[in-house]
Amino acid sequence: MTTASDRTSADGAGGPAGPTSPLAARPLDVERLLRPASVAIVGASANAGVISGIPQRVLAQHGYAGAVYPVNPRYDEIDGVPCYPDIESVPGPVDVVLVVVNASRVVEVLDACGRAGVRFAVVISSGFAEQADAADRQQALADVCARHPGMRVLGPNGEGLINVVDDVPLGFSPTIDYRRGLVRLRRGDVAVVAQSGGLGFALFNDGLSRGLGFSHVVTTGNEVDVDLTDLAEALLYDPDTRVLLLFVEGVAEPERLAALGDAALAAEKTVVVAKVGNTEAGRRAALAHTAHDAGDEALYAQLLDRTGILRAHDQEHMIDLALALSRTTRLAGPRVGIVTVSGGAGTWLADDLVSAGLQVPLLSDGLQARLREGIPPYGSPANPVDATAQVLGLGGISPVVRLLAESGEVDAVVLVATLADQKQLEREREHLVALARAVPLVIYSYTRPAQASIDLLEELGIAYFTSTARAAGALAALAPRDQPR
């Protein structure tokens, strides 16, 4: 079977990888995939309620300005857009073809796309190697890829992608559909590449709800041609991406995956990996899901244990890390200062920070004396600095945070407050922005944040968490690995 790495040289993009690097020598050129000037939908349906009828409507919702060519011999037009009987009848060049036909027809459709000079094909259709009796069908797809090296194929059995920066959705997920779940796009510097379509877009959905902005989401499915490492290598050099989230079931070349860490470090970016299929039950599930061999967990653990790569243990942890990495600078050391308006919440957080390998140092007598001047006498300046809720009526909490941030005695500050009332953030917004520039600053909210608070924190570029353990875990990921804690 032809693999993605076998066909890498078909792409003309240059790259920073040297001749001895495990990274692809000539990275995949994803420009036309992510920013297509034209899209054809083979198998397009006039029924907006079925998968094959969704992509055209989603493109229209997002105001896609390129050419759209529905292809289906059953229709003359769909939603007022001329429909063509086959890809050869489309009047202009096609950058991306979305394939949403029955699995039995995909091979012939891809062969026709290759002859027509299509640059990328995204195969949504399922029923290939993930199906026990359909491995031959996937081999036939690989043979088509080999016959048409100028066409790259994403999928089959994927859920498509979205370029959030340019607002180009290519798929059917409800998370990119304003009719079925999308409220607003948030543009940012976090990209997702996932072998699971559902999980890839679930990460996107979860992040949006927490105010996180994205650059791209790409799902790869069975990977008959283009694979997760191809896309990860390309997105590492995407100027719109700073944090890369990878959901991995298994890859053919684990060394290439591991090499992303060094490349990310050189590019001042970070890769976060969730590797599943680490048990016998998980390995069975991965094979049944996308036909991936999950491989040996011990080998993956060894390869991924390097600077530039963080391991995530679940979906929420991935988004926690993405929020912290996207909005917070790295810590110079392990010392964390806590400023809280709730003594109990500060105590709980202190325990979790220490459990995560960080330090909550006792502050110097001189600093404590200065802090006492800004808090009620029944508060505590020791660290955690318990300013109590009364500090909000004594000039706000920012002066207390500033004293701690500028003291040189801590490497990061966690502000413990309630985000249920967005007015508190509004009052402190200018001070918080300045403080976040002076020291790594995150917020732990012991109440559920109001939507207005989430939106404001997005604007301010400050990460927040609603669990002490998750706040501690995110900060620990930002701390240097080589320093004692």
Coordinates of C-alpha atoms in Angstrom, one line a residue:
M1 CA 0.0 0.0 0.0
T2 CA 1.3 3.5 -0.8
T3 CA 1.7 5.5 2.3
A4 CA 1.7 9.2 3.0
S5 CA 5.5 9.3 3.5
D6 CA 6.0 7.5 0.1
R7 CA 4.2 10.3 -1.6
T8 CA 5.6 13.3 0.2
S9 CA 7.9 14.2 -2.6
A10 CA 4.9 14.9 -4.8
D11 CA 4.5 18.2 -3.0
G12 CA 6.6 21.2 -3.9
A13 CA 6.7 22.9 -0.5
G14 CA 10.1 23.4 1.1
G15 CA 10.7 23.1 4.8
P16 CA 13.1 23.4 7.6
A17 CA 13.8 19.7 8.1
G18 CA 17.4 18.6 7.3
P19 CA 18.3 15.5 5.4
T20 CA 18.8 13.4 8.6
S21 CA 15.6 14.7 10.3
P22 CA 12.8 12.2 10.9
L23 CA 10.5 15.0 9.7
A24 CA 9.4 14.8 6.1
A25 CA 12.1 16.2 3.8
R26 CA 9.5 18.1 1.8
P27 CA 6.4 18.9 4.0
L28 CA 2.9 18.7 2.6
D29 CA 1.8 21.9 1.0
V30 CA -1.6 22.5 2.6
E31 CA -2.3 25.9 1.1
R32 CA -5.0 24.8 -1.4
L33 CA -6.5 22.4 1.2
L34 CA -7.0 25.0 3.8
R35 CA -7.6 28.0 1.5
P36 CA -9.3 26.6 -1.6
A37 CA -10.4 28.9 -4.3
S38 CA -13.0 26.3 -5.4
V39 CA -14.8 23.4 -3.8
A40 CA -16.7 20.6 -5.5
I41 CA -19.1 18.3 -3.5
V42 CA -19.5 15.0 -5.2
G43 CA -22.7 13.3 -4.1
A44 CA -24.2 16.6 -3.0
S45 CA -27.9 16.3 -2.0
A46 CA -30.8 18.7 -2.1
N47 CA -31.9 17.2 1.3
A48 CA -30.4 19.5 3.9
G49 CA -31.1 16.9 6.6
V50 CA -28.6 14.2 5.4
I51 CA -24.8 14.2 5.6
S52 CA -24.4 14.7 1.9
G53 CA -26.6 17.7 2.0
I54 CA -24.9 19.6 4.8
P55 CA -21.5 20.7 3.4
Q56 CA -22.9 23.0 0.7
R57 CA -25.3 24.7 3.3
V58 CA -22.5 25.2 5.8
L59 CA -20.3 26.8 3.1
A60 CA -23.1 29.2 2.4
Q61 CA -23.7 30.0 6.0
H62 CA -20.1 31.0 6.4
G63 CA -20.1 33.2 3.3
Y64 CA -17.5 31.2 1.4
A65 CA -16.5 33.4 -1.5
G66 CA -14.9 30.8 -3.7
A67 CA -16.6 28.7 -6.4
V68 CA -18.9 25.9 -5.3
Y69 CA -19.7 23.0 -7.6
P70 CA -22.3 20.5 -6.4
V71 CA -22.0 17.3 -8.4
N72 CA -24.9 14.8 -8.7
P73 CA -26.6 13.7 -11.9
R74 CA -30.0 13.7 -10.2
Y75 CA -30.2 17.5 -9.9
D76 CA -29.9 20.5 -12.2
E77 CA -29.3 22.8 -9.3
I78 CA -29.2 22.8 -5.5
D79 CA -30.2 25.9 -3.6
G80 CA -29.9 27.9 -6.8
V81 CA -26.4 26.7 -7.5
P82 CA -25.9 24.8 -10.8
C83 CA -25.3 21.1 -10.3
Y84 CA -23.1 19.0 -12.6
P85 CA -23.4 15.3 -13.5
D86 CA -19.8 14.4 -12.8
I87 CA -16.4 16.0 -11.9
E88 CA -15.3 16.1 -15.5
S89 CA -18.3 18.5 -16.3
V90 CA -17.3 21.1 -13.7
P91 CA -16.3 24.2 -15.7
G92 CA -13.4 25.4 -13.7
P93 CA -10.3 24.0 -11.8
V94 CA -11.1 22.5 -8.4
D95 CA -8.8 22.8 -5.4
V96 CA -10.8 20.5 -3.1
V97 CA -13.4 17.9 -3.7
L98 CA -15.6 16.7 -0.9
V99 CA -16.6 13.1 -1.5
V100 CA -19.8 12.1 0.1
V101 CA -21.0 9.2 -2.1
N102 CA -21.5 5.6 -1.0
A103 CA -18.3 3.7 -0.3
S104 CA -18.8 1.5 -3.3
R105 CA -18.4 4.5 -5.6
V106 CA -15.5 6.3 -4.0
V107 CA -12.7 4.6 -6.0
E108 CA -14.3 5.6 -9.4
V109 CA -14.9 9.1 -8.1
L110 CA -11.3 9.6 -7.0
D111 CA -10.0 8.2 -10.2
A112 CA -12.1 10.7 -12.1
C113 CA -10.9 13.5 -9.7
G114 CA -7.3 12.5 -10.4
R115 CA -7.8 12.7 -14.2
A116 CA -9.5 16.1 -13.8
G117 CA -6.5 17.6 -12.0
V118 CA -8.1 18.0 -8.6
R119 CA -5.5 19.1 -6.0
F120 CA -7.1 17.6 -2.8
A121 CA -9.9 15.1 -2.2
V122 CA -11.5 14.9 1.2
V123 CA -13.3 11.6 1.6
I124 CA -16.1 11.7 4.1
S125 CA -17.5 8.3 3.1
S126 CA -17.1 5.4 5.5
G127 CA -16.9 1.7 4.8
F128 CA -13.2 1.0 4.2
A129 CA -10.5 -0.7 6.4
E130 CA -12.4 0.1 9.6
Q131 CA -15.0 -2.4 8.3
A132 CA -13.9 -6.0 8.7
D133 CA -14.8 -7.0 5.1
A134 CA -13.7 -3.8 3.4
A135 CA -9.9 -3.8 3.6
D136 CA -9.7 -4.5 -0.2
R137 CA -11.7 -1.4 -0.8
Q138 CA -9.2 0.8 1.0
Q139 CA -6.4 -0.9 -0.9
A140 CA -8.1 0.1 -4.1
L141 CA -8.2 3.7 -2.8
A142 CA -4.4 3.5 -2.1
D143 CA -3.9 2.3 -5.7
V144 CA -5.8 5.3 -7.0
C145 CA -3.6 7.6 -4.9
A146 CA -0.5 5.9 -6.5
R147 CA -1.9 6.5 -10.0
H148 CA -2.5 10.2 -9.4
P149 CA 0.4 11.5 -7.3
G150 CA -0.5 15.1 -7.9
M151 CA -3.8 14.7 -6.0
R152 CA -3.6 14.2 -2.2
V153 CA -6.4 12.4 -0.4
L154 CA -7.6 13.1 3.2
G155 CA -9.7 10.3 4.7
P156 CA -11.7 8.2 4.1
N157 CA -14.0 8.0 7.1
G158 CA -13.2 11.5 8.2
E159 CA -15.4 14.5 9.2
G160 CA -13.7 17.1 7.2
L161 CA -12.0 20.3 8.4
I162 CA -12.4 24.0 9.0
N163 CA -10.0 26.9 8.4
V164 CA -11.2 29.2 11.2
V165 CA -8.8 32.1 10.3
D166 CA -10.3 32.4 6.8
D167 CA -13.7 31.0 7.7
V168 CA -13.7 28.0 5.3
P169 CA -15.7 25.0 6.6
L170 CA -15.4 21.7 4.7
G171 CA -17.4 19.1 6.4
F172 CA -20.7 18.2 8.1
S173 CA -20.0 18.5 11.9
P174 CA -22.7 20.3 13.9
T175 CA -19.9 22.3 15.5
I176 CA -19.3 24.2 12.3
D177 CA -23.0 24.5 11.4
Y178 CA -24.9 27.6 12.7
R179 CA -28.2 25.7 12.3
R180 CA -27.1 22.8 14.6
G181 CA -24.8 24.1 17.3
L182 CA -22.3 26.7 16.3
V183 CA -22.9 30.1 18.0
R184 CA -19.8 32.0 16.9
L185 CA -16.3 31.3 15.6
R186 CA -13.3 32.4 17.8
R187 CA -10.2 32.9 15.8
G188 CA -6.9 32.1 17.6
D189 CA -3.6 30.3 17.4
V190 CA -4.6 26.7 18.3
A191 CA -4.9 24.0 15.7
V192 CA -6.3 20.5 16.0
V193 CA -5.4 17.5 14.0
A194 CA -7.3 14.4 14.9
Q195 CA -7.7 10.9 13.6
S196 CA -11.2 10.9 15.1
G197 CA -13.6 13.3 13.4
G198 CA -15.9 13.4 16.4
L199 CA -13.2 14.0 18.9
G200 CA -11.4 16.6 16.7
F201 CA -14.5 18.7 16.4
A202 CA -15.4 18.0 20.0
L203 CA -12.1 19.6 21.1
F204 CA -13.0 22.6 18.9
N205 CA -16.5 22.8 20.4
D206 CA -15.3 22.6 24.0
G207 CA -12.6 25.2 23.3
L208 CA -15.1 27.6 21.8
S209 CA -17.4 27.3 24.8
R210 CA -14.4 28.3 27.0
G211 CA -13.4 31.3 24.9
L212 CA -10.5 29.6 23.2
G213 CA -9.7 30.7 19.6
F214 CA -8.6 28.3 16.8
S215 CA -6.7 28.5 13.6
H216 CA -7.6 25.1 12.0
V217 CA -9.3 21.8 12.7
V218 CA -8.5 18.9 10.4
T219 CA -9.7 15.3 10.8
T220 CA -7.9 12.5 9.1
G221 CA -9.9 9.3 9.5
N222 CA -8.4 6.1 8.0
E223 CA -5.4 8.0 6.4
V224 CA -5.2 6.2 3.1
D225 CA -2.8 8.9 2.0
V226 CA -2.3 12.2 4.0
D227 CA -1.8 11.3 7.6
L228 CA -1.7 13.1 10.9
T229 CA 2.0 13.7 11.0
D230 CA 2.0 15.2 7.5
L231 CA -0.6 17.8 8.6
A232 CA 1.1 18.4 12.0
E233 CA 4.5 19.1 10.3
A234 CA 2.8 21.5 7.9
L235 CA 0.8 23.3 10.6
L236 CA 3.9 23.7 12.8
Y237 CA 5.1 26.3 10.2
D238 CA 1.7 27.9 9.8
P239 CA 2.0 31.5 11.0
D240 CA -1.5 31.5 12.4
T241 CA -0.8 28.5 14.7
R242 CA 1.2 28.5 17.9
V243 CA -0.3 25.5 19.8
L244 CA -1.0 22.1 18.0
L245 CA -3.4 19.6 19.6
L246 CA -3.0 16.0 18.2
F247 CA -5.5 13.2 18.9
V248 CA -3.6 10.0 18.0
E249 CA -4.8 6.5 17.8
G250 CA -1.7 5.2 16.0
V251 CA 0.8 6.4 13.4
A252 CA 2.9 4.4 10.9
E253 CA 6.1 6.3 11.8
P254 CA 6.2 7.2 15.5
E255 CA 9.6 8.7 15.1
R256 CA 8.2 11.5 12.9
L257 CA 5.6 12.2 15.6
A258 CA 8.3 12.4 18.2
A259 CA 10.4 14.7 16.0
L260 CA 7.7 17.3 16.2
G261 CA 8.8 18.2 19.7
D262 CA 12.2 19.4 18.5
A263 CA 10.7 21.2 15.6
A264 CA 8.1 22.9 17.8
L265 CA 10.8 24.0 20.2
A266 CA 12.8 25.6 17.4
A267 CA 9.7 27.3 16.1
E268 CA 8.7 28.5 19.7
K269 CA 5.5 26.5 19.5
T270 CA 4.1 23.5 21.5
V271 CA 2.6 20.2 20.5
V272 CA 0.0 18.6 22.8
V273 CA -0.6 14.9 22.2
A274 CA -3.5 12.7 23.4
K275 CA -2.5 9.1 22.6
V276 CA -5.2 6.6 23.0
G277 CA -5.4 2.8 22.4
N278 CA -3.1 2.1 25.3
T279 CA -4.9 -1.0 26.5
E280 CA -6.1 -4.2 24.8
A281 CA -9.6 -2.9 24.7
G282 CA -8.4 0.5 23.4
R283 CA -6.3 -1.1 20.7
R284 CA -9.4 -3.1 19.5
A285 CA -11.4 0.1 19.5
A286 CA -8.8 2.0 17.4
L287 CA -8.8 -0.8 14.8
A288 CA -12.6 -0.8 14.6
H289 CA -12.8 3.0 14.5
T290 CA -10.2 4.1 11.9
A291 CA -8.2 0.9 11.2
H292 CA -5.2 2.3 13.1
D293 CA -2.7 0.1 14.9
A294 CA -2.3 1.8 18.2
G295 CA 1.2 0.3 18.7
D296 CA 3.2 -0.1 21.9
E297 CA 2.3 2.4 24.6
A298 CA 5.8 2.1 26.2
L299 CA 7.4 3.0 22.9
Y300 CA 5.1 6.0 22.4
A301 CA 5.7 7.2 26.0
Q302 CA 9.5 7.1 25.5
L303 CA 9.3 8.9 22.1
L304 CA 6.9 11.6 23.3
D305 CA 8.8 12.3 26.5
R306 CA 10.7 15.3 25.2
T307 CA 10.7 19.1 25.3
G308 CA 8.2 20.6 23.0
I309 CA 5.6 17.9 23.5
L310 CA 3.0 17.7 26.3
R311 CA 0.9 14.6 26.9
A312 CA -2.8 15.2 27.7
H313 CA -4.8 12.6 29.6
D314 CA -8.3 13.6 28.5
Q315 CA -10.4 16.0 26.4
E316 CA -10.7 18.7 29.1
H317 CA -7.0 18.5 29.9
M318 CA -6.1 19.2 26.2
I319 CA -8.2 22.4 26.3
D320 CA -6.7 23.4 29.6
L321 CA -3.3 23.1 28.2
A322 CA -4.3 24.9 25.0
L323 CA -5.8 27.8 27.0
A324 CA -2.7 28.1 29.1
L325 CA -0.2 27.9 26.2
S326 CA -2.2 30.2 24.0
R327 CA -2.6 33.0 26.6
T328 CA 0.2 32.6 29.1
T329 CA 4.0 32.9 28.9
R330 CA 6.2 30.2 30.1
L331 CA 7.2 30.2 33.8
A332 CA 10.9 31.0 34.6
G333 CA 10.6 28.7 37.6
P334 CA 8.3 26.7 39.8
R335 CA 7.3 29.3 42.4
V336 CA 3.6 30.2 42.4
G337 CA 1.9 33.0 44.3
I338 CA -1.8 32.9 45.1
V339 CA -4.1 35.9 45.7
T340 CA -7.5 34.9 46.8
V341 CA -10.8 36.4 48.0
S342 CA -11.8 32.9 49.3
G343 CA -9.6 31.4 52.0
G344 CA -11.0 27.9 51.4
A345 CA -10.5 28.0 47.6
G346 CA -6.9 29.3 48.1
T347 CA -6.1 26.5 50.5
W348 CA -7.4 23.9 48.1
L349 CA -5.4 25.4 45.2
A350 CA -2.2 25.5 47.3
D351 CA -2.5 21.8 47.9
D352 CA -3.1 21.0 44.2
L353 CA -0.2 23.2 43.1
V354 CA 2.2 21.4 45.4
S355 CA 0.8 18.0 44.3
A356 CA 1.4 19.0 40.7
G357 CA 5.1 19.6 41.5
L358 CA 5.1 23.3 41.9
Q359 CA 6.0 25.4 44.9
V360 CA 3.9 27.8 47.0
P361 CA 6.7 29.6 48.9
L362 CA 6.3 31.5 52.2
L363 CA 6.7 35.1 51.3
S364 CA 9.5 37.3 52.9
D365 CA 8.7 39.3 56.0
G366 CA 9.1 42.6 54.0
L367 CA 6.8 41.6 51.3
Q368 CA 4.2 40.4 53.8
A369 CA 4.4 43.7 55.5
R370 CA 3.7 45.6 52.3
L371 CA 0.8 43.2 51.4
R372 CA -0.8 43.7 54.8
E373 CA -1.3 47.4 53.9
G374 CA -3.7 46.4 51.1
I375 CA -5.8 43.7 52.8
P376 CA -8.1 43.6 55.9
P377 CA -6.4 42.8 59.2
Y378 CA -8.1 39.4 59.3
G379 CA -6.6 38.4 55.9
S380 CA -3.3 36.6 55.5
P381 CA -0.3 37.8 53.5
A382 CA 1.7 34.6 53.8
N383 CA 0.9 32.8 50.5
P384 CA -1.8 32.1 49.7
V385 CA -2.4 35.8 50.1
D386 CA -6.0 35.8 51.5
A387 CA -7.2 39.3 50.6
T388 CA -10.8 38.2 51.6
A389 CA -13.9 39.4 49.7
Q390 CA -13.7 42.8 51.6
V391 CA -10.7 43.8 49.5
L392 CA -13.0 44.5 46.6
G393 CA -14.4 47.5 48.5
L394 CA -10.9 48.7 49.6
G395 CA -9.6 49.7 46.2
G396 CA -9.8 46.3 44.4
I397 CA -7.5 43.3 44.2
S398 CA -5.1 44.5 41.5
P399 CA -2.7 46.4 43.9
V400 CA -2.3 43.2 45.9
V401 CA -1.6 41.1 42.8
R402 CA 0.8 43.8 41.5
L403 CA 2.9 43.7 44.7
L404 CA 3.2 39.9 44.5
A405 CA 3.8 39.9 40.7
E406 CA 6.6 42.5 40.9
S407 CA 8.2 41.1 44.0
G408 CA 10.6 38.7 42.3
E409 CA 9.6 36.1 44.9
V410 CA 7.2 34.1 42.6
D411 CA 7.3 33.0 38.9
A412 CA 3.6 33.0 38.4
V413 CA 0.4 34.3 40.1
V414 CA -3.0 32.7 40.3
L415 CA -5.8 35.0 41.1
V416 CA -8.7 33.2 42.8
A417 CA -12.0 35.0 42.3
T418 CA -15.5 34.6 41.2
L419 CA -16.2 35.1 37.5
A420 CA -19.9 34.8 38.0
D421 CA -20.0 38.6 38.2
Q422 CA -18.4 40.1 35.1
K423 CA -18.5 43.6 36.6
Q424 CA -15.5 42.6 38.8
L425 CA -13.4 41.9 35.8
E426 CA -14.6 45.1 34.1
R427 CA -13.4 47.1 37.0
E428 CA -10.0 45.5 37.0
R429 CA -9.5 45.0 33.3
E430 CA -6.7 47.6 32.6
H431 CA -4.7 46.5 35.7
L432 CA -5.1 42.8 34.8
V433 CA -3.8 43.3 31.3
A434 CA -0.7 45.1 32.6
L435 CA -0.1 42.4 35.3
A436 CA -0.4 39.6 32.7
R437 CA 2.4 41.3 30.8
A438 CA 4.6 41.4 34.0
V439 CA 4.2 37.8 35.1
P440 CA 2.4 34.6 34.0
L441 CA -1.1 35.2 35.4
V442 CA -4.1 32.9 35.3
I443 CA -7.4 33.0 37.1
Y444 CA -9.1 30.2 39.1
S445 CA -12.9 30.8 39.4
Y446 CA -14.6 28.9 42.2
T447 CA -17.9 29.7 40.6
R448 CA -19.0 29.1 37.0
P449 CA -18.1 32.1 34.9
A450 CA -20.7 34.3 33.3
Q451 CA -20.5 34.3 29.5
A452 CA -19.6 37.9 29.6
S453 CA -16.6 37.0 31.8
I454 CA -15.5 34.4 29.3
D455 CA -15.7 36.8 26.4
L456 CA -13.8 39.5 28.3
L457 CA -11.0 37.1 29.3
E458 CA -10.7 36.1 25.6
E459 CA -10.3 39.8 24.9
L460 CA -7.8 40.3 27.7
G461 CA -5.8 37.1 26.7
I462 CA -5.9 35.6 30.2
A463 CA -6.5 31.9 30.8
Y464 CA -9.0 30.8 33.4
F465 CA -9.9 27.5 35.1
T466 CA -12.9 26.2 37.1
S467 CA -11.0 23.5 39.0
T468 CA -8.0 23.8 41.3
A469 CA -6.5 20.6 40.0
R470 CA -6.8 21.8 36.4
A471 CA -5.4 25.2 37.1
A472 CA -2.4 23.5 38.8
G473 CA -1.9 21.0 36.0
A474 CA -1.9 23.8 33.4
L475 CA 0.6 25.9 35.3
A476 CA 2.8 22.8 35.8
A477 CA 2.9 22.3 32.1
L478 CA 4.2 25.8 31.7
A479 CA 7.0 25.4 34.2
P480 CA 10.6 24.3 33.2
R481 CA 11.1 20.6 33.2
D482 CA 14.7 20.7 34.4
Q483 CA 14.2 22.8 37.5
P484 CA 13.6 21.2 41.0
R485 CA 10.1 21.6 42.3

